[in-house]
Every structure is written in C-alpha cells, then in structure tokens.
Short mmCIF file of C-alpha atoms in Angstrom, two decimals:
data_model
loop_
_atom_site.label_atom_id
_atom_site.label_comp_id
_atom_site.label_asym_id
_atom_site.label_seq_id
_atom_site.Cartn_x
_atom_site.Cartn_y
_atom_site.Cartn_z
CA UNK A 295 175.80 81.87 45.02
CA UNK A 296 178.70 81.30 42.60
CA UNK A 297 179.32 83.12 39.44
CA UNK A 298 181.30 82.88 36.28
CA UNK A 299 181.52 84.00 32.63
CA UNK A 300 181.22 82.17 29.30
CA UNK A 301 183.71 79.44 28.45
CA UNK A 302 184.56 78.13 31.86
CA UNK A 303 183.54 75.05 33.38
CA UNK A 304 182.12 75.41 36.75
CA UNK A 305 181.33 73.02 39.70
CA UNK A 306 177.68 73.36 41.22
CA UNK A 307 175.67 71.62 43.73
CA UNK A 308 172.07 70.57 43.25
CA UNK A 309 169.40 73.25 43.88
CA UNK A 310 172.08 75.79 44.55
CA UNK A 311 171.88 79.09 42.69
CA UNK A 312 174.79 79.82 40.10
CA UNK A 313 175.20 82.95 38.21
CA UNK A 314 176.74 83.50 34.71
CA UNK A 315 177.73 87.10 33.57
CA UNK A 316 177.34 88.07 29.84
CA UNK A 317 178.62 91.36 28.64
CA UNK A 318 177.36 93.00 25.56
CA UNK A 319 179.51 94.54 22.86
CA UNK A 320 177.31 97.58 22.36
CA UNK A 321 175.08 100.05 24.05
CA UNK A 322 171.19 100.23 23.90
CA UNK A 323 168.91 103.08 24.39
CA UNK A 324 166.89 101.09 27.02
CA UNK A 325 168.47 97.52 27.51
CA UNK A 326 165.66 96.49 29.77
CA UNK A 327 162.79 96.99 27.36
CA UNK A 328 164.78 96.56 24.01
CA UNK A 329 166.86 93.43 24.51
CA UNK A 330 165.67 89.93 25.41
CA UNK A 331 168.58 87.50 26.52
CA UNK A 332 168.25 83.74 27.71
CA UNK A 333 170.21 80.55 28.17
CA UNK A 334 169.48 77.00 27.46
CA UNK A 335 170.91 74.52 29.64
CA UNK A 336 170.99 70.79 28.52
CA UNK A 337 171.82 67.99 30.97
CA UNK A 338 173.79 64.85 29.77
CA UNK A 339 170.44 62.85 30.31
CA UNK A 340 168.67 65.03 27.76
CA UNK A 341 166.96 67.33 30.26
CA UNK A 342 166.63 70.80 28.84
CA UNK A 343 165.83 73.97 30.92
CA UNK A 344 165.74 77.31 29.68
CA UNK A 345 166.38 80.47 31.79
CA UNK A 346 165.76 84.12 30.93
CA UNK A 347 168.57 86.59 31.75
CA UNK A 348 168.15 89.88 33.42
CA UNK A 349 169.78 93.29 32.53
CA UNK A 350 171.83 94.35 35.58
CA UNK A 351 172.97 97.85 34.29
CA UNK A 352 175.41 99.01 31.74
CA UNK A 353 176.11 96.15 29.31
CA UNK A 354 175.71 93.50 31.86
CA UNK A 355 173.21 90.63 31.74
CA UNK A 356 173.11 87.80 34.20
CA UNK A 357 171.74 84.28 34.10
CA UNK A 358 170.73 82.50 37.18
CA UNK A 359 170.36 78.70 37.27
CA UNK A 360 170.00 75.93 39.75
CA UNK A 361 170.45 72.42 38.82
CA UNK A 362 167.29 70.05 39.55
CA UNK A 363 169.42 67.11 38.64
CA UNK A 364 171.62 65.83 41.64
CA UNK A 365 174.74 65.18 39.61
CA UNK A 366 176.09 65.12 36.00
CA UNK A 367 177.24 67.57 33.36
CA UNK A 368 175.08 70.47 32.03
CA UNK A 369 176.17 72.51 28.88
CA UNK A 370 174.54 76.07 28.07
CA UNK A 371 174.29 78.30 25.26
CA UNK A 372 172.87 81.86 25.34
CA UNK A 373 170.62 83.59 22.78
CA UNK A 374 169.43 87.18 22.30
CA UNK A 375 166.80 89.14 20.42
CA UNK A 376 169.59 91.37 18.94
CA UNK A 377 172.73 90.59 17.08
CA UNK A 378 175.25 90.97 19.78
CA UNK A 379 178.02 88.51 20.04
CA UNK A 380 178.69 89.16 23.71
CA UNK A 381 175.02 88.15 24.48
CA UNK A 382 174.13 85.38 21.88
CA UNK A 383 176.07 82.33 21.09
CA UNK A 384 178.21 82.28 24.38
CA UNK A 385 178.41 78.86 26.10
CA UNK A 386 179.93 76.84 28.81
CA UNK A 387 179.37 73.93 31.24
CA UNK A 388 178.59 73.14 34.79
CA UNK A 389 179.33 69.90 36.55
CA UNK A 390 176.87 69.02 39.38
CA UNK A 391 178.12 67.08 42.17
CA UNK A 392 176.22 66.14 45.40
CA UNK A 393 177.10 68.45 48.47
CA UNK A 394 177.02 68.01 52.18
CA UNK A 395 173.60 68.30 53.85
CA UNK A 396 173.46 71.98 55.15
CA UNK A 397 170.11 71.52 56.79
CA UNK A 398 168.29 73.56 54.13
CA UNK A 399 165.25 71.83 53.16
CA UNK A 400 165.31 73.38 49.58
CA UNK A 401 168.81 72.19 48.99
CA UNK A 402 167.79 68.75 50.18
CA UNK A 403 164.45 68.35 48.63
CA UNK A 404 164.29 70.94 45.85
CA UNK A 405 162.04 73.87 45.10
CA UNK A 406 158.33 74.01 46.02
CA UNK A 407 156.00 72.91 43.33
CA UNK A 408 152.14 71.84 43.41
CA UNK A 409 151.17 68.41 44.50
CA UNK A 410 149.96 65.74 42.16
CA UNK A 411 146.17 66.55 42.92
CA UNK A 412 147.07 70.37 42.83
CA UNK A 413 145.84 71.10 46.51
CA UNK A 414 148.98 71.45 48.35
CA UNK A 415 152.65 72.17 48.11
CA UNK A 416 155.48 69.56 47.82
CA UNK A 417 159.12 69.88 47.18
CA UNK A 418 160.50 68.66 43.90
CA UNK A 419 161.31 65.26 45.33
CA UNK A 420 157.69 64.81 46.53
CA UNK A 421 158.50 65.67 50.31
CA UNK A 422 155.16 67.40 51.63
CA UNK A 423 155.29 71.06 52.52
CA UNK A 424 152.91 73.59 53.85
CA UNK A 425 153.35 77.33 53.35
CA UNK A 426 153.14 79.54 56.73
CA UNK A 427 153.53 82.99 55.50
CA UNK A 428 153.79 86.44 56.89
CA UNK A 429 152.76 89.74 55.08
CA UNK A 430 155.88 91.84 55.22
CA UNK A 431 154.58 93.61 51.93
CA UNK A 432 156.66 96.78 52.10
CA UNK A 433 159.99 95.18 53.17
CA UNK A 434 161.61 95.37 49.70
CA UNK A 435 161.59 99.22 49.42
CA UNK A 436 161.71 100.17 53.18
CA UNK A 437 163.83 97.70 54.95
CA UNK A 438 167.57 97.60 55.49
CA UNK A 439 169.65 94.51 55.63
CA UNK A 440 170.20 94.88 59.24
CA UNK A 441 166.55 95.04 59.83
CA UNK A 442 165.66 92.17 57.60
CA UNK A 443 168.15 90.01 59.45
CA UNK A 444 166.25 90.88 62.73
CA UNK A 445 162.87 90.24 61.02
CA UNK A 446 164.08 86.87 59.32
CA UNK A 447 165.41 85.44 62.56
CA UNK A 448 162.21 86.07 64.48
CA UNK A 449 160.10 84.58 61.86
CA UNK A 450 162.11 81.46 61.40
CA UNK A 451 162.31 80.99 65.18
CA UNK A 452 158.31 81.07 65.21
CA UNK A 453 157.98 78.55 62.40
CA UNK A 454 157.33 80.96 59.11
CA UNK A 455 158.63 79.81 55.89
CA UNK A 456 157.45 82.48 53.54
CA UNK A 457 156.95 86.21 53.31
CA UNK A 458 154.61 88.06 51.00
CA UNK A 459 156.35 91.05 49.27
CA UNK A 460 155.17 93.93 47.05
CA UNK A 461 158.35 93.81 44.84
CA UNK A 462 158.10 97.49 44.29
CA UNK A 463 156.47 100.51 46.07
CA UNK A 464 153.12 100.47 43.89
CA UNK A 465 151.32 103.72 44.77
CA UNK A 466 151.88 106.12 41.81
CA UNK A 467 151.06 109.14 44.13
CA UNK A 468 153.36 108.16 46.88
CA UNK A 469 155.96 111.01 47.59
CA UNK A 470 158.87 110.76 50.06
CA UNK A 471 162.59 110.99 50.12
CA UNK A 472 164.58 108.26 48.54
CA UNK A 473 165.81 106.97 51.91
CA UNK A 474 164.97 103.73 53.56
CA UNK A 475 165.87 105.35 57.10
CA UNK A 476 163.74 108.61 56.59
CA UNK A 477 160.14 109.10 57.63
CA UNK A 478 157.86 108.50 54.60
CA UNK A 479 161.02 107.44 52.69
CA UNK A 480 161.29 104.49 50.17
CA UNK A 481 163.51 103.23 47.51
CA UNK A 482 162.51 103.30 43.78
CA UNK A 483 162.34 100.25 41.51
CA UNK A 484 161.08 101.91 38.44
CA UNK A 485 161.87 105.66 37.73
CA UNK A 486 158.47 105.93 35.66
CA UNK A 487 156.08 104.06 38.08
CA UNK A 488 154.48 107.41 38.99
CA UNK A 489 153.25 107.77 35.52
CA UNK A 490 151.63 104.29 35.38
CA UNK A 491 154.50 102.62 33.59
CA UNK A 492 157.55 100.24 34.45
CA UNK A 493 159.95 100.75 31.58
CA UNK A 494 162.70 102.66 33.33
CA UNK A 495 164.14 100.08 35.67
CA UNK A 496 166.63 100.89 38.32
CA UNK A 497 169.28 98.19 38.71
CA UNK A 498 170.70 99.44 41.88
CA UNK A 499 167.35 98.93 43.58
CA UNK A 500 167.13 95.14 42.56
CA UNK A 501 170.69 94.62 43.60
CA UNK A 502 169.84 95.67 47.07
CA UNK A 503 166.74 93.69 47.01
CA UNK A 504 168.96 90.56 45.97
CA UNK A 505 170.76 90.98 49.38
CA UNK A 506 167.39 91.42 51.31
CA UNK A 507 165.91 88.20 49.67
CA UNK A 508 169.26 86.49 50.24
CA UNK A 509 168.82 87.07 53.92
CA UNK A 510 165.15 85.46 53.81
CA UNK A 511 166.56 82.52 52.09
CA UNK A 512 169.34 81.93 54.64
CA UNK A 513 166.71 81.92 57.10
CA UNK A 514 164.64 79.47 55.27
CA UNK A 515 162.00 82.09 54.20
CA UNK A 516 160.66 81.90 50.52
CA UNK A 517 159.85 85.22 49.01
CA UNK A 518 156.21 85.44 47.61
CA UNK A 519 156.77 87.94 44.77
CA UNK A 520 154.06 90.23 43.80
CA UNK A 521 154.97 92.57 40.78
CA UNK A 522 152.50 95.41 41.17
CA UNK A 523 149.61 95.66 43.63
CA UNK A 524 146.06 96.09 42.20
CA UNK A 525 144.16 97.37 45.30
CA UNK A 526 145.16 99.22 48.55
CA UNK A 527 148.92 99.48 48.12
CA UNK A 528 151.26 100.94 50.65
CA UNK A 529 149.25 104.08 51.52
CA UNK A 530 145.85 103.43 49.77
CA UNK A 531 146.69 105.80 46.95
CA UNK A 532 146.35 105.14 43.24
CA UNK A 533 148.26 101.85 42.44
CA UNK A 534 150.04 100.94 39.25
CA UNK A 535 148.80 97.39 39.01
CA UNK A 536 145.43 98.09 37.12
CA UNK A 537 146.97 100.73 34.66
CA UNK A 538 150.30 99.35 33.63
CA UNK A 539 150.03 98.06 29.98
CA UNK A 540 149.87 94.35 29.86
CA UNK A 541 153.10 94.05 27.88
CA UNK A 542 155.00 96.00 30.56
CA UNK A 543 153.42 93.94 33.43
CA UNK A 544 154.42 90.72 31.57
CA UNK A 545 157.94 92.01 30.89
CA UNK A 546 158.36 92.80 34.68
CA UNK A 547 157.21 89.27 35.64
CA UNK A 548 159.76 87.77 33.31
CA UNK A 549 162.40 89.91 34.93
CA UNK A 550 161.28 88.55 38.48
CA UNK A 551 161.66 84.95 37.15
CA UNK A 552 164.93 85.73 35.77
CA UNK A 553 166.37 87.34 38.73
CA UNK A 554 164.79 85.38 41.62
CA UNK A 555 163.43 82.10 40.01
CA UNK A 556 166.65 80.06 40.35
CA UNK A 557 166.15 79.91 44.16
CA UNK A 558 162.83 79.25 46.11
CA UNK A 559 160.19 81.54 45.11
CA UNK A 560 156.35 81.92 44.89
CA UNK A 561 154.81 84.16 42.23
CA UNK A 562 151.66 86.22 43.08
CA UNK A 563 150.88 87.72 39.82
CA UNK A 564 147.66 89.50 41.08
CA UNK A 565 147.07 90.92 44.51
CA UNK A 566 144.12 92.85 45.99
CA UNK A 567 142.09 93.09 42.83
CA UNK A 568 139.43 91.32 41.01
CA UNK A 569 141.94 89.01 39.05
CA UNK A 570 140.61 90.25 35.79
CA UNK A 571 142.80 93.34 35.62
CA UNK A 572 144.49 93.38 32.06
CA UNK A 573 148.22 92.68 33.23
CA UNK A 574 147.40 89.65 35.33
CA UNK A 575 146.83 87.10 32.59
CA UNK A 576 149.75 88.55 30.58
CA UNK A 577 151.87 88.22 33.54
CA UNK A 578 150.80 84.76 34.61
CA UNK A 579 151.32 83.43 31.02
CA UNK A 580 154.89 85.02 31.05
CA UNK A 581 155.73 83.14 34.42
CA UNK A 582 154.47 79.94 32.90
CA UNK A 583 156.40 80.42 29.82
CA UNK A 584 159.80 81.23 31.58
CA UNK A 585 159.80 79.28 34.93
CA UNK A 586 161.48 75.99 34.28
CA UNK A 587 161.12 74.87 37.81
CA UNK A 588 157.23 74.81 38.12
CA UNK A 589 157.25 77.08 41.20
CA UNK A 590 153.94 78.01 42.50
CA UNK A 591 152.07 80.94 40.71
CA UNK A 592 148.69 82.32 41.53
CA UNK A 593 146.38 85.22 42.54
CA UNK A 594 145.36 86.97 45.90
CA UNK A 595 142.00 88.77 45.64
CA UNK A 596 140.39 91.72 47.50
CA UNK A 597 137.65 90.83 50.11
CA UNK A 598 134.67 91.58 47.79
CA UNK A 599 135.78 89.11 44.93
CA UNK A 600 134.60 85.83 43.68
CA UNK A 601 138.13 84.39 43.76
CA UNK A 602 138.00 82.36 40.61
CA UNK A 603 139.70 84.31 37.72
CA UNK A 604 141.66 82.34 35.27
CA UNK A 605 140.53 79.13 37.10
CA UNK A 606 141.28 77.08 34.09
CA UNK A 607 144.65 78.36 33.06
CA UNK A 608 147.57 76.19 33.12
CA UNK A 609 149.83 78.79 34.71
CA UNK A 610 147.61 79.14 37.50
CA UNK A 611 148.22 77.04 40.54
CA UNK A 612 146.56 78.69 43.41
CA UNK A 613 143.77 81.04 44.53
CA UNK A 614 144.05 83.12 47.69
CA UNK A 615 141.03 84.82 49.15
CA UNK A 616 141.15 87.80 51.42
CA UNK A 617 138.58 88.01 54.44
CA UNK A 618 138.85 91.62 55.13
CA UNK A 619 140.12 93.49 58.22
CA UNK A 620 137.16 93.72 60.59
CA UNK A 621 137.97 90.92 62.87
CA UNK A 622 135.65 88.27 61.63
CA UNK A 623 136.18 84.64 60.96
CA UNK A 624 134.98 83.78 57.41
CA UNK A 625 136.22 80.38 56.65
CA UNK A 626 133.38 79.88 54.14
CA UNK A 627 135.34 81.87 51.67
CA UNK A 628 137.98 79.21 51.76
CA UNK A 629 135.53 76.42 51.59
CA UNK A 630 133.92 78.10 48.63
CA UNK A 631 136.99 78.30 46.70
CA UNK A 632 137.82 74.73 47.39
CA UNK A 633 134.73 73.65 45.35
CA UNK A 634 135.85 75.52 42.22
CA UNK A 635 137.05 73.50 39.11
CA UNK A 636 139.41 72.62 37.72
CA UNK A 637 141.14 72.08 41.18
CA UNK A 638 143.65 74.72 42.38
CA UNK A 639 145.11 75.07 45.80
CA UNK A 640 143.51 77.51 48.07
CA UNK A 641 144.25 79.62 51.13
CA UNK A 642 143.23 82.85 53.04
CA UNK A 643 146.07 85.11 51.93
CA UNK A 644 145.00 87.95 54.12
CA UNK A 645 143.06 87.53 57.27
CA UNK A 646 142.58 90.53 59.62
CA UNK A 647 145.95 92.16 60.51
CA UNK A 648 146.69 91.75 64.24
CA UNK A 649 145.81 95.04 66.24
CA UNK A 650 144.77 96.80 63.04
CA UNK A 651 142.94 100.08 63.59
CA UNK A 652 142.47 99.47 67.25
CA UNK A 653 144.22 97.53 70.09
CA UNK A 654 142.98 94.04 70.54
CA UNK A 655 141.34 93.56 67.04
CA UNK A 656 142.21 89.99 65.84
CA UNK A 657 144.94 89.72 68.51
CA UNK A 658 146.63 86.72 70.23
CA UNK A 659 144.82 83.51 69.87
CA UNK A 660 142.40 84.97 67.40
CA UNK A 661 145.08 84.43 64.89
CA UNK A 662 145.57 80.79 65.83
CA UNK A 663 142.06 80.05 65.67
CA UNK A 664 141.88 81.76 62.30
CA UNK A 665 144.87 79.80 60.95
CA UNK A 666 143.55 76.22 62.02
CA UNK A 667 140.09 76.97 60.84
CA UNK A 668 141.19 78.08 57.46
CA UNK A 669 143.57 75.15 57.12
CA UNK A 670 140.75 72.71 57.89
CA UNK A 671 138.12 74.45 55.74
CA UNK A 672 140.36 73.55 52.59
CA UNK A 673 143.21 75.87 52.75
CA UNK A 674 145.56 73.21 52.48
CA UNK A 675 148.15 75.10 50.59
CA UNK A 676 148.98 76.92 53.89
CA UNK A 677 148.13 79.67 56.34
CA UNK A 678 149.01 83.42 56.38
CA UNK A 679 149.45 85.98 59.27
CA UNK A 680 149.63 89.83 59.23
CA UNK A 681 150.46 92.56 61.68
CA UNK A 682 149.45 96.01 61.64
CA UNK A 683 152.42 98.46 61.30
CA UNK A 684 154.60 95.66 60.08
CA UNK A 685 153.05 95.15 56.74
CA UNK A 686 153.77 98.83 56.02
CA UNK A 687 157.18 98.61 57.64
CA UNK A 688 156.36 101.75 59.60
CA UNK A 689 159.78 102.84 60.81
CA UNK A 690 158.61 103.91 64.18
CA UNK A 691 155.38 104.45 66.21
CA UNK A 692 155.16 108.20 65.40
CA UNK A 693 156.14 108.00 61.64
CA UNK A 694 153.40 110.03 59.79
CA UNK A 695 151.74 109.47 56.38
CA UNK A 696 150.05 106.20 56.84
CA UNK A 697 146.36 105.20 56.80
CA UNK A 698 145.30 105.19 60.55
CA UNK A 699 142.89 102.54 60.07
CA UNK A 700 145.47 100.12 59.26
CA UNK A 701 148.08 100.91 61.87
CA UNK A 702 148.63 99.43 65.18
CA UNK A 703 148.44 101.91 67.94
CA UNK A 704 151.76 103.03 69.33
CA UNK A 705 153.62 100.57 67.04
CA UNK A 706 156.22 100.49 64.46
CA UNK A 707 157.39 97.28 62.70
CA UNK A 708 159.65 96.29 65.49
CA UNK A 709 156.93 96.39 68.08
CA UNK A 710 154.59 94.64 65.73
CA UNK A 711 156.99 91.80 65.21
CA UNK A 712 156.40 90.89 68.88
CA UNK A 713 152.61 90.59 68.53
CA UNK A 714 151.42 87.41 70.27
CA UNK A 715 149.43 85.96 67.36
CA UNK A 716 152.55 85.47 65.07
CA UNK A 717 153.68 82.74 67.59
CA UNK A 718 150.28 80.85 67.38
CA UNK A 719 150.37 80.94 63.46
CA UNK A 720 153.98 79.94 63.40
CA UNK A 721 153.28 76.98 65.57
CA UNK A 722 151.05 75.46 62.75
CA UNK A 723 154.26 74.69 61.06
CA UNK A 724 155.85 73.17 64.04
CA UNK A 725 152.96 71.00 64.85
CA UNK A 726 152.43 69.52 61.37
CA UNK A 727 156.13 69.17 60.46
CA UNK A 728 156.89 65.74 58.90
CA UNK A 729 153.39 64.66 58.38
CA UNK A 730 152.07 63.25 54.94
CA UNK A 731 149.98 66.26 54.18
CA UNK A 732 150.05 65.88 50.46
CA UNK A 733 146.43 66.46 48.96
CA UNK A 734 144.67 66.17 52.20
CA UNK A 735 141.11 67.34 51.87
CA UNK A 736 138.22 68.33 54.07
CA UNK A 737 136.67 65.53 55.81
CA UNK A 738 133.22 65.99 57.53
CA UNK A 739 132.43 62.12 57.71
CA UNK A 740 135.31 60.48 59.61
CA UNK A 741 134.67 62.05 63.07
CA UNK A 742 132.17 64.10 64.95
CA UNK A 743 134.19 67.03 64.77
CA UNK A 744 133.77 70.84 63.52
CA UNK A 745 136.81 70.79 61.30
CA UNK A 746 138.85 68.11 59.79
CA UNK A 747 141.17 66.94 57.15
CA UNK A 748 142.26 63.54 55.92
CA UNK A 749 144.47 61.60 53.70
CA UNK A 750 142.14 58.42 54.07
CA UNK A 751 143.68 55.60 56.10
CA UNK A 752 146.90 57.51 56.35
CA UNK A 753 146.20 60.86 58.19
CA UNK A 754 143.25 62.43 59.97
CA UNK A 755 143.64 65.88 61.37
CA UNK A 756 141.08 67.79 63.26
CA UNK A 757 141.01 71.14 65.07
CA UNK A 758 138.38 71.71 67.82
CA UNK A 759 138.18 75.06 69.67
CA UNK A 760 136.59 73.37 72.63
CA UNK A 761 138.46 70.17 72.85
CA UNK A 762 136.86 67.10 74.26
CA UNK A 763 136.75 63.50 73.17
CA UNK A 764 137.02 63.02 69.49
CA UNK A 765 134.21 60.43 68.37
CA UNK A 766 135.19 58.40 65.22
CA UNK A 767 132.36 57.90 62.72
CA UNK A 768 134.26 56.24 59.76
CA UNK A 769 136.84 54.00 61.56
CA UNK A 770 138.34 52.92 58.13
CA UNK A 771 139.76 56.54 57.59
CA UNK A 772 141.12 57.35 60.95
CA UNK A 773 144.36 55.61 61.90
CA UNK A 774 144.76 54.11 65.49
CA UNK A 775 147.82 55.90 66.64
CA UNK A 776 146.98 59.49 67.91
CA UNK A 777 148.50 62.79 69.39
CA UNK A 778 146.44 65.50 71.13
CA UNK A 779 148.27 68.77 70.92
CA UNK A 780 147.57 72.11 72.43
CA UNK A 781 147.75 74.57 69.50
CA UNK A 782 148.44 77.67 71.58
CA UNK A 783 151.78 76.05 72.93
CA UNK A 784 152.57 73.13 70.61
CA UNK A 785 152.58 70.77 73.63
CA UNK A 786 151.45 67.18 73.20
CA UNK A 787 149.07 66.80 76.07
CA UNK A 788 148.09 63.17 75.12
CA UNK A 789 149.14 60.42 72.92
CA UNK A 790 148.75 56.67 72.40
CA UNK A 791 147.21 54.10 70.40
CA UNK A 792 143.31 53.49 70.25
CA UNK A 793 142.40 49.73 71.11
CA UNK A 794 139.80 49.56 68.59
CA UNK A 795 138.91 51.53 65.23
CA UNK A 796 135.59 52.85 66.87
CA UNK A 797 137.16 54.05 70.02
CA UNK A 798 137.30 57.78 70.81
CA UNK A 799 140.33 59.89 70.97
CA UNK A 800 140.28 60.82 74.41
CA UNK A 801 140.52 64.43 75.71
CA UNK A 802 138.76 66.12 78.76
CA UNK A 803 137.74 69.20 76.82
CA UNK A 804 137.51 72.89 77.60
CA UNK A 805 140.46 74.27 75.56
CA UNK A 806 141.51 74.20 71.94
CA UNK A 807 142.77 70.94 70.69
CA UNK A 808 144.61 69.55 67.48
CA UNK A 809 144.03 65.89 67.05
CA UNK A 810 146.58 64.11 64.80
CA UNK A 811 145.76 60.49 63.88
CA UNK A 812 148.62 59.14 61.79
CA UNK A 813 150.20 55.62 61.13
CA UNK A 814 153.59 56.13 59.74
CA UNK A 815 153.77 52.70 58.31
CA UNK A 816 150.81 53.68 55.95
CA UNK A 817 152.26 56.93 55.01
CA UNK A 818 152.92 57.98 51.39
CA UNK A 819 155.83 60.17 52.59
CA UNK A 820 156.75 62.40 55.28
CA UNK A 821 157.15 59.72 58.09
CA UNK A 822 159.26 61.73 60.56
CA UNK A 823 157.66 62.57 63.85
CA UNK A 824 156.47 66.23 63.84
CA UNK A 825 158.30 68.51 66.25
CA UNK A 826 156.33 70.09 69.21
#
C-alpha cells in the first residue's frame, strides 16, 4: 500500500490500495463520532467514486482508494462535516498505470461483486469466483501477526480464499487482560463496548488489525467483516449487536468500509441473529451508501431463523443460514433460501464445527460431504468450514474460560488448524477452479443424480456420495466432455468425451464422486482447466 498527502501527484496500479493522509488543524472532543470526512475521486473518463475517510488518532484522518480503472488520471478532493481546512477542500491526483502480473487474482481481475443473476460471485471483470471460507471468528482480537501468518499459509495451501471475522470482541460481559498472549486475554476495539455502546474507538487496535488483514490479503484470503455479533459471541455472554443503537452500528459499518473497503472485503452486517435487530438495516444501508466498489454485503443467521430478513433491500446481496452444531446434514435450509425472492445468493455460513463438543463430531469427510451437498442444493455463493477451538482462537488446549460444548477436546487453535475436514472443504476450490460457475443453478432434471448444478449447455456439475454411472436424462443440457473426480483427494479418476448425448458418464461406483461435464468452447467465461 502506498501513501501520500494532499497536493502530490501519485502513481498507482489498478486495484491496489493507495492511502492519502489528511491532518486537521484543530482538536475535537470525539473525532470518531463528531467529524465525518470523505474524498471524491473523478477519473478522466468521467467515472466518479466517493470514499469515506477514517479517523486514525489525534488529528489524522486517512482515505484509502483503489482504482477500478486500468489506467488514466484520477483527481480527488476532500470534504468534511466541520469547517476544518486541513480536512475539507484538500486535493490531489493519481495516475494509474498497468502493473506486472503478480499472481494476485484480485489485482488481475478486480474485487468480488455479485453476478448478473445475483446468485454467485464474480470479479469486477466478470471472472467467475467461489467463496471457500473458514470461520476464524476471534482472530482480530486474539491472534498475533506470527500466528496469522501460520494460519493464512495453511488455509491458502488448502484452497481457502476467505475468513469470517468478528471485527471486535463482542461480548459485553467478557473480562480478561488486554493481552493477546495471556489466557482469557483479548485486545479492545471500543473502550465503551462493555456498556452496550461503540463510541470510544481505539485507533491502536485497528492499526494492529490492519496488519493482520494485510497478512490475510497477502495469502489471497478475503476478510468477511462482521461488525458486532448478535447471538452467541466469543464466550456466549451478552453481546453488543442487539443493544448498540442503530446510529452507532451504522457509523461503525461506515468505518469498516472506510478502513478496509479499498481492498478485497465482504461485509456481514448481521450474524447469528434473526436479521431484524435494529442495527442491521441501518448498517447495511450505510455499507450500500459508502461502498463504491459493490463488494458483497449480507446477513448470516442463527439456526432457528427463517433466513429472509431485508430480502428486497438493494444493499443486501446474500443470505447465509446456519444449520446448528449437532452434526446433522440439513441441506434443505439452503434449498429453501434459494426459493426466496427477489433472488439473492445463498450459502450455509456455519455448518457444524469439526470436533465440536466431542471427538469425531462432524469430523473428516463429514465436512467434505457437507460442503458439496450445500453447494449443489443451491449454495452457489460458496462453502464455509469451521473447526472447534480454532474459531475461538483458543490459545492452547488447557486455556480456561470457554464454553465446553464448543471446544475440541485437547486442542487449541494450532491443533484445530490440522483437523482433516479442512482439507476436504479447501479441495472444493481446487476442483472447481477455472470453471464457468457464474449463476449456475440447482438442476434435478438433466441427470439421474441426487445433487446437480448447471449452466445449461455449458456446464453440468454433480456430486454423488456413492458414485456410479451418471445417467443423462436431458442431453441438451449436459456437455459431452467429462471428468470424474474423487472429492476426497482432488484426483481425476476418469475423463473423456461421451460418444453420444445420451451416453452415461462412466464410473464403477462405491465412493464419493464429483462429475464435471464442461465444454470450454461453449463457456461464457472461465475456460482454463481446473487444477486437481
């Protein structure tokens, strides 16, 4: 990330974050709550993009910007809600030039946004994408830079590209030392959160979080930013989400957009609640108002919800269910959400955590079966995984103070990082990489199969837990070229081209299989051969 102050002309690359520093000329009683600052960027083509600024301590505000244009000149000018010549009326320019390909998909293709049909993710240039997320909820206030580097390297190697994060510790009654390395310790984002408010922001906390999120970005992992949890938080104590006043919740959502929204991000404005809590609508509207990049914004529900709050709102892009933590496969939750209108992307945002409560619960291939079943039931935004003891960022296997039901026996976060199920879920990304997944939809008609998705005539994707020949029932929708993949290993066990449209896809059966019928010559995008 490069940075500068007003007046200077700066050189930037497309989709890379640039930082501008503004310095006020006077002091304010509470800069976070009392002063709004923003900057408007105008490209020589006429494109205008407005970015909010964030207070970073003292008299300092910062604006972060990434160019969605591949080249050309941007001019910018700042504004503020107070008469302060250091914050309002400042300006400068950025010249954008193409950069060498560094292998980063978000630099090459742009940030994620929703597909034309609203059912899946695409990059800004239309390249198909699939979220493969992990629930590292407590990472922001518990983890160190060294730990996050270890975590991110493991998850990237397995195929994950997103991490669900509670942006601050949400339990109002949680107590412990302000020390990330101490038992029951945690860092603090808002000094007044314990009173049910978020008005006294701690800039040092967010500077450290900048570094942690930067490590995730370096490993190709997108932060899924949750402002304030609404249900079972870190320790199951009272949480701030339902009680923080809507205007405070919205202000914090804007702060997250300002601080983290000029890099890849997903906004999860509600989590583990009903979706009707007062702050969610206000927060979602604020994200929609200030996020000029159209990055995904949605809600994640508790297990006993109907998963459709704010369905018609323009700021809401996705709905994520939660199927509970008892080790049951409940794909009908995802299928039910798919039918809600207007259409939004759906996923199971929280299946059972691996080894939660007792050894073996939801362990190993259970997680792979869960992921493929949710995907094919209509969860086409992506799949999500969780490991007990990792989501709490339990420092070690004997750390006290956590709810026993949600812990993995004899495991801290490091041991949980190695649970087998994470490998199976990460392989979903590897197996589907490069395929034209955009707006694929559940398909029960094209083949005699339990779970299928299709982009008619372009791609047919099927998961069968017992394998066996795939009998085609609607030949027009199933391309002739095929691959049969073992989803437990990612190995292609058979591939070829069927001689006729009605010929089955061959497989001897007896083991989980993923069938991929794809004709690259008929694709709408994403023509590279998936990695296995």
